[in-house]
Short mmCIF file of C-alpha atoms in Angstrom, two decimals:
data_model
loop_
_atom_site.label_atom_id
_atom_site.label_comp_id
_atom_site.label_asym_id
_atom_site.label_seq_id
_atom_site.Cartn_x
_atom_site.Cartn_y
_atom_site.Cartn_z
CA UNK A 1 -8.29 3.51 -19.53
CA UNK A 2 -8.48 1.26 -16.28
CA UNK A 3 -9.98 -1.99 -16.35
CA UNK A 4 -13.43 -2.04 -14.55
CA UNK A 5 -15.30 -5.35 -14.23
CA UNK A 6 -18.95 -4.92 -14.13
CA UNK A 7 -19.11 -6.43 -10.70
CA UNK A 8 -16.63 -7.58 -8.13
CA UNK A 9 -16.52 -11.26 -7.63
CA UNK A 10 -15.60 -13.04 -4.42
CA UNK A 11 -12.15 -12.51 -3.93
CA UNK A 12 -9.60 -13.11 -0.95
CA UNK A 13 -6.95 -10.38 -0.59
CA UNK A 14 -3.92 -10.58 1.57
CA UNK A 15 -2.46 -7.21 2.50
CA UNK A 16 1.31 -7.06 3.66
CA UNK A 17 2.36 -3.76 5.11
CA UNK A 18 3.84 -1.58 7.89
CA UNK A 19 1.89 1.31 9.70
CA UNK A 20 0.45 2.66 6.34
CA UNK A 21 -1.64 -0.68 6.10
CA UNK A 22 -3.76 1.23 9.12
CA UNK A 23 -5.40 3.39 6.37
CA UNK A 24 -6.48 0.63 4.38
CA UNK A 25 -7.64 -1.34 7.34
CA UNK A 26 -9.75 1.74 8.35
CA UNK A 27 -11.08 2.07 4.80
CA UNK A 28 -12.04 -1.41 4.50
CA UNK A 29 -13.90 -1.39 7.83
CA UNK A 30 -15.95 1.45 6.14
CA UNK A 31 -16.75 0.07 2.91
CA UNK A 32 -16.64 -3.81 3.40
CA UNK A 33 -20.54 -4.15 3.40
CA UNK A 34 -20.56 -2.86 -0.17
CA UNK A 35 -18.50 -5.87 -1.37
CA UNK A 36 -19.98 -9.05 -0.09
CA UNK A 37 -17.80 -11.86 -1.01
CA UNK A 38 -14.64 -9.76 -0.65
CA UNK A 39 -12.23 -10.42 2.32
CA UNK A 40 -9.07 -8.63 3.20
CA UNK A 41 -6.70 -10.15 5.57
CA UNK A 42 -3.86 -7.89 7.09
CA UNK A 43 -0.31 -8.98 8.12
CA UNK A 44 1.25 -5.81 9.13
CA UNK A 45 4.03 -4.45 11.47
CA UNK A 46 5.25 -0.93 11.83
CA UNK A 47 8.59 0.52 10.62
CA UNK A 48 11.06 -1.95 8.94
CA UNK A 49 9.99 -5.03 10.90
CA UNK A 50 8.83 -6.77 7.39
CA UNK A 51 12.62 -7.17 6.90
CA UNK A 52 12.25 -10.33 8.79
CA UNK A 53 9.67 -11.76 6.32
CA UNK A 54 11.16 -14.88 4.48
CA UNK A 55 9.76 -17.38 2.00
CA UNK A 56 10.03 -21.04 3.40
CA UNK A 57 8.31 -24.22 2.24
CA UNK A 58 5.91 -22.43 -0.01
CA UNK A 59 4.71 -19.83 2.51
CA UNK A 60 5.82 -16.52 3.89
CA UNK A 61 6.82 -16.70 7.44
CA UNK A 62 8.17 -14.34 10.25
CA UNK A 63 11.85 -15.00 11.22
CA UNK A 64 11.46 -13.08 14.39
CA UNK A 65 8.77 -13.98 17.32
CA UNK A 66 7.81 -10.22 17.37
CA UNK A 67 6.77 -10.17 13.72
CA UNK A 68 4.85 -13.53 14.07
CA UNK A 69 2.94 -11.83 16.98
CA UNK A 70 2.10 -8.75 14.93
CA UNK A 71 0.63 -11.16 12.24
CA UNK A 72 -1.51 -12.96 14.67
CA UNK A 73 -2.98 -9.48 15.91
CA UNK A 74 -3.41 -8.01 12.67
CA UNK A 75 -4.60 -11.22 10.55
CA UNK A 76 -6.96 -12.28 13.26
CA UNK A 77 -5.10 -15.28 14.37
CA UNK A 78 -2.80 -16.39 11.47
CA UNK A 79 1.20 -16.83 12.13
CA UNK A 80 2.35 -16.98 8.55
CA UNK A 81 1.06 -16.49 4.98
CA UNK A 82 -0.26 -19.42 2.96
CA UNK A 83 -0.64 -18.14 -0.40
CA UNK A 84 -3.29 -20.91 -1.16
CA UNK A 85 -5.55 -19.13 1.27
CA UNK A 86 -5.57 -15.80 -1.18
CA UNK A 87 -6.42 -14.76 -4.67
CA UNK A 88 -4.40 -11.46 -4.89
CA UNK A 89 -1.71 -9.89 -2.81
CA UNK A 90 -1.16 -6.21 -1.93
CA UNK A 91 2.09 -4.85 -0.41
CA UNK A 92 1.54 -1.56 1.11
CA UNK A 93 3.98 1.28 2.02
CA UNK A 94 7.17 -0.17 3.37
CA UNK A 95 9.52 2.59 2.05
CA UNK A 96 8.12 2.66 -1.31
CA UNK A 97 8.26 6.42 -1.91
CA UNK A 98 7.08 8.57 -4.85
CA UNK A 99 7.52 11.83 -2.73
CA UNK A 100 8.80 14.67 -4.72
CA UNK A 101 12.67 15.47 -4.37
CA UNK A 102 14.02 18.79 -4.14
CA UNK A 103 12.79 20.47 -7.38
CA UNK A 104 16.41 21.79 -8.14
CA UNK A 105 17.59 18.31 -8.75
CA UNK A 106 18.28 17.42 -12.50
CA UNK A 107 16.17 15.00 -14.38
CA UNK A 108 18.85 12.18 -14.49
CA UNK A 109 19.09 12.25 -10.71
CA UNK A 110 15.34 12.12 -10.31
CA UNK A 111 15.36 9.12 -12.38
CA UNK A 112 18.13 7.50 -10.53
CA UNK A 113 16.12 8.18 -7.21
CA UNK A 114 13.12 6.64 -8.71
CA UNK A 115 15.16 3.39 -9.69
CA UNK A 116 16.37 3.37 -6.30
CA UNK A 117 12.82 2.32 -5.04
CA UNK A 118 13.51 -0.95 -6.70
CA UNK A 119 15.45 -1.68 -3.39
CA UNK A 120 12.58 -0.71 -1.30
CA UNK A 121 11.18 -2.95 1.40
CA UNK A 122 7.80 -2.98 -0.40
CA UNK A 123 9.69 -4.49 -3.45
CA UNK A 124 11.47 -6.93 -1.39
CA UNK A 125 8.13 -8.37 0.04
CA UNK A 126 6.50 -8.19 -3.34
CA UNK A 127 9.39 -10.39 -4.65
CA UNK A 128 9.09 -12.77 -1.71
CA UNK A 129 5.50 -13.21 -2.59
CA UNK A 130 6.39 -13.80 -6.24
CA UNK A 131 8.59 -16.93 -5.01
CA UNK A 132 5.82 -18.60 -3.52
CA UNK A 133 2.96 -17.97 -5.89
CA UNK A 134 2.02 -16.58 -9.40
CA UNK A 135 -1.05 -14.97 -8.20
CA UNK A 136 -1.42 -11.12 -8.83
CA UNK A 137 0.51 -8.68 -6.62
CA UNK A 138 -0.23 -5.10 -6.31
CA UNK A 139 2.09 -2.56 -4.90
CA UNK A 140 0.76 0.63 -3.01
CA UNK A 141 3.53 3.36 -2.43
CA UNK A 142 3.70 5.61 0.48
CA UNK A 143 1.27 8.27 0.29
CA UNK A 144 2.64 11.76 -0.57
CA UNK A 145 3.08 13.67 2.49
CA UNK A 146 0.27 15.93 3.55
CA UNK A 147 0.16 19.69 2.94
CA UNK A 148 1.29 21.75 6.01
CA UNK A 149 -0.48 24.90 6.67
CA UNK A 150 -2.39 26.47 3.94
CA UNK A 151 -2.77 24.48 0.67
CA UNK A 152 -0.04 25.32 -1.90
CA UNK A 153 -1.00 27.47 -4.69
CA UNK A 154 -1.03 26.49 -8.13
CA UNK A 155 -2.70 23.98 -10.43
CA UNK A 156 -3.17 20.40 -8.91
CA UNK A 157 -3.36 18.87 -12.37
CA UNK A 158 0.21 19.54 -12.85
CA UNK A 159 1.10 17.70 -9.78
CA UNK A 160 -1.17 14.82 -10.72
CA UNK A 161 0.28 14.33 -14.08
CA UNK A 162 3.88 14.32 -12.56
CA UNK A 163 2.76 11.62 -10.24
CA UNK A 164 1.08 9.45 -12.91
CA UNK A 165 4.33 9.67 -14.85
CA UNK A 166 6.16 8.42 -11.93
CA UNK A 167 3.75 5.71 -11.54
CA UNK A 168 4.00 4.68 -15.21
CA UNK A 169 7.91 4.77 -14.93
CA UNK A 170 7.73 2.62 -12.01
CA UNK A 171 5.52 0.10 -13.38
CA UNK A 172 7.58 -0.41 -16.46
CA UNK A 173 10.63 -1.02 -13.87
CA UNK A 174 8.73 -3.94 -12.10
CA UNK A 175 6.97 -5.33 -15.12
CA UNK A 176 9.59 -8.08 -15.38
CA UNK A 177 8.55 -9.39 -11.80
CA UNK A 178 4.90 -9.32 -13.00
CA UNK A 179 4.01 -6.78 -10.31
CA UNK A 180 1.38 -4.00 -10.63
CA UNK A 181 1.71 -0.55 -9.06
CA UNK A 182 -1.45 1.21 -8.20
CA UNK A 183 -1.00 4.85 -7.17
CA UNK A 184 -3.05 6.87 -4.85
CA UNK A 185 -6.26 8.44 -6.11
CA UNK A 186 -5.35 11.25 -8.34
CA UNK A 187 -8.22 13.41 -6.50
CA UNK A 188 -6.07 13.46 -3.23
CA UNK A 189 -3.05 15.18 -4.93
CA UNK A 190 -2.99 18.96 -4.54
CA UNK A 191 -0.67 21.49 -5.93
CA UNK A 192 2.82 21.27 -5.14
CA UNK A 193 2.87 17.35 -5.38
CA UNK A 194 1.34 16.84 -1.73
CA UNK A 195 -1.79 15.04 -0.47
CA UNK A 196 -4.42 17.59 0.48
CA UNK A 197 -4.34 18.09 4.30
CA UNK A 198 -7.88 16.70 4.69
CA UNK A 199 -6.96 13.23 3.97
CA UNK A 200 -4.38 13.15 6.81
CA UNK A 201 -6.79 14.43 9.45
CA UNK A 202 -7.65 11.60 12.03
CA UNK A 203 -5.21 9.19 10.77
CA UNK A 204 -4.84 6.33 13.42
CA UNK A 205 -1.87 4.11 14.33
CA UNK A 206 -1.62 0.50 13.55
CA UNK A 207 -2.69 -2.27 16.13
CA UNK A 208 0.43 -4.51 16.92
CA UNK A 209 1.99 -6.26 19.74
CA UNK A 210 3.64 -3.40 21.55
CA UNK A 211 0.64 -0.98 21.07
CA UNK A 212 -3.04 -1.04 21.02
CA UNK A 213 -4.24 0.46 17.73
CA UNK A 214 -6.67 3.16 17.13
CA UNK A 215 -4.66 5.98 18.67
CA UNK A 216 -4.62 9.12 16.48
CA UNK A 217 -1.22 10.17 15.09
CA UNK A 218 -2.08 13.77 15.77
CA UNK A 219 -2.09 17.14 13.86
CA UNK A 220 1.73 17.07 13.56
CA UNK A 221 1.87 13.94 11.41
CA UNK A 222 1.78 14.43 7.73
CA UNK A 223 2.95 11.10 6.60
CA UNK A 224 -0.15 8.80 7.55
CA UNK A 225 -3.46 9.05 5.93
CA UNK A 226 -7.04 8.64 7.24
CA UNK A 227 -9.59 5.79 6.65
CA UNK A 228 -11.39 7.98 4.16
CA UNK A 229 -8.28 7.89 1.93
CA UNK A 230 -8.03 4.23 2.57
CA UNK A 231 -11.51 3.59 1.44
CA UNK A 232 -10.89 5.97 -1.65
CA UNK A 233 -8.07 4.12 -2.71
CA UNK A 234 -9.47 0.70 -2.28
CA UNK A 235 -12.51 1.70 -4.38
CA UNK A 236 -9.94 2.26 -7.12
CA UNK A 237 -7.78 -0.82 -6.26
CA UNK A 238 -10.59 -3.48 -5.99
CA UNK A 239 -11.81 -3.46 -9.71
CA UNK A 240 -8.16 -3.76 -10.77
CA UNK A 241 -7.64 -6.64 -8.50
CA UNK A 242 -10.73 -8.57 -9.48
CA UNK A 243 -9.93 -8.03 -13.05
CA UNK A 244 -6.38 -9.40 -12.66
CA UNK A 245 -7.59 -12.50 -10.73
CA UNK A 246 -10.25 -13.15 -13.46
CA UNK A 247 -7.43 -13.15 -15.98
CA UNK A 248 -5.00 -15.24 -13.88
#
């Protein structure tokens, strides 16, 4: 049973991510008033730009000016990440994928593919955080792709159990680095191991140096989720984060 504190105490959260951070930002904009004393600060840049993040003198810094500029835009003015300013860290998206591979693959190959996620950019950034602080670090994988066309037939519960098993296996893999994996809400997963299509409709692009955010991805995009999805995920993440902060 997940840990659920009776109330969310004041807490400063640092979110590090790529384009998928936009759903968390949009979700937070919707529910922030429900969590007085909790703040989220975003350090995000699209694609693989976070590969230019580095640990230096007890901080996380951008090695390229373009990334530094994205930090200023998404954080509201901060050029680098000072761990003393935050209580908990969240790494979002950044190629950490639990999407179902070809169902014809063997169990051994599926296990190998899951283990390969240890080399994802998400894990790289999480380990950089761990270099500069012992504070809690939570990992959010890329959401499962949204369904295309009619929702797949079958029992959603089977797909949800399979996803939960992957989260458990990945959590065991990252335990030595004292990292916590928080999977997407089970209620968003439909039959066939996909995200239900409604959670993708109206997803928006990240605000960054080369493009003003807020533009819609369009119906063709199945990779990015919307603010409703982000809000739901945050409602599950925040109590876990608060409990970890209380225990640290």
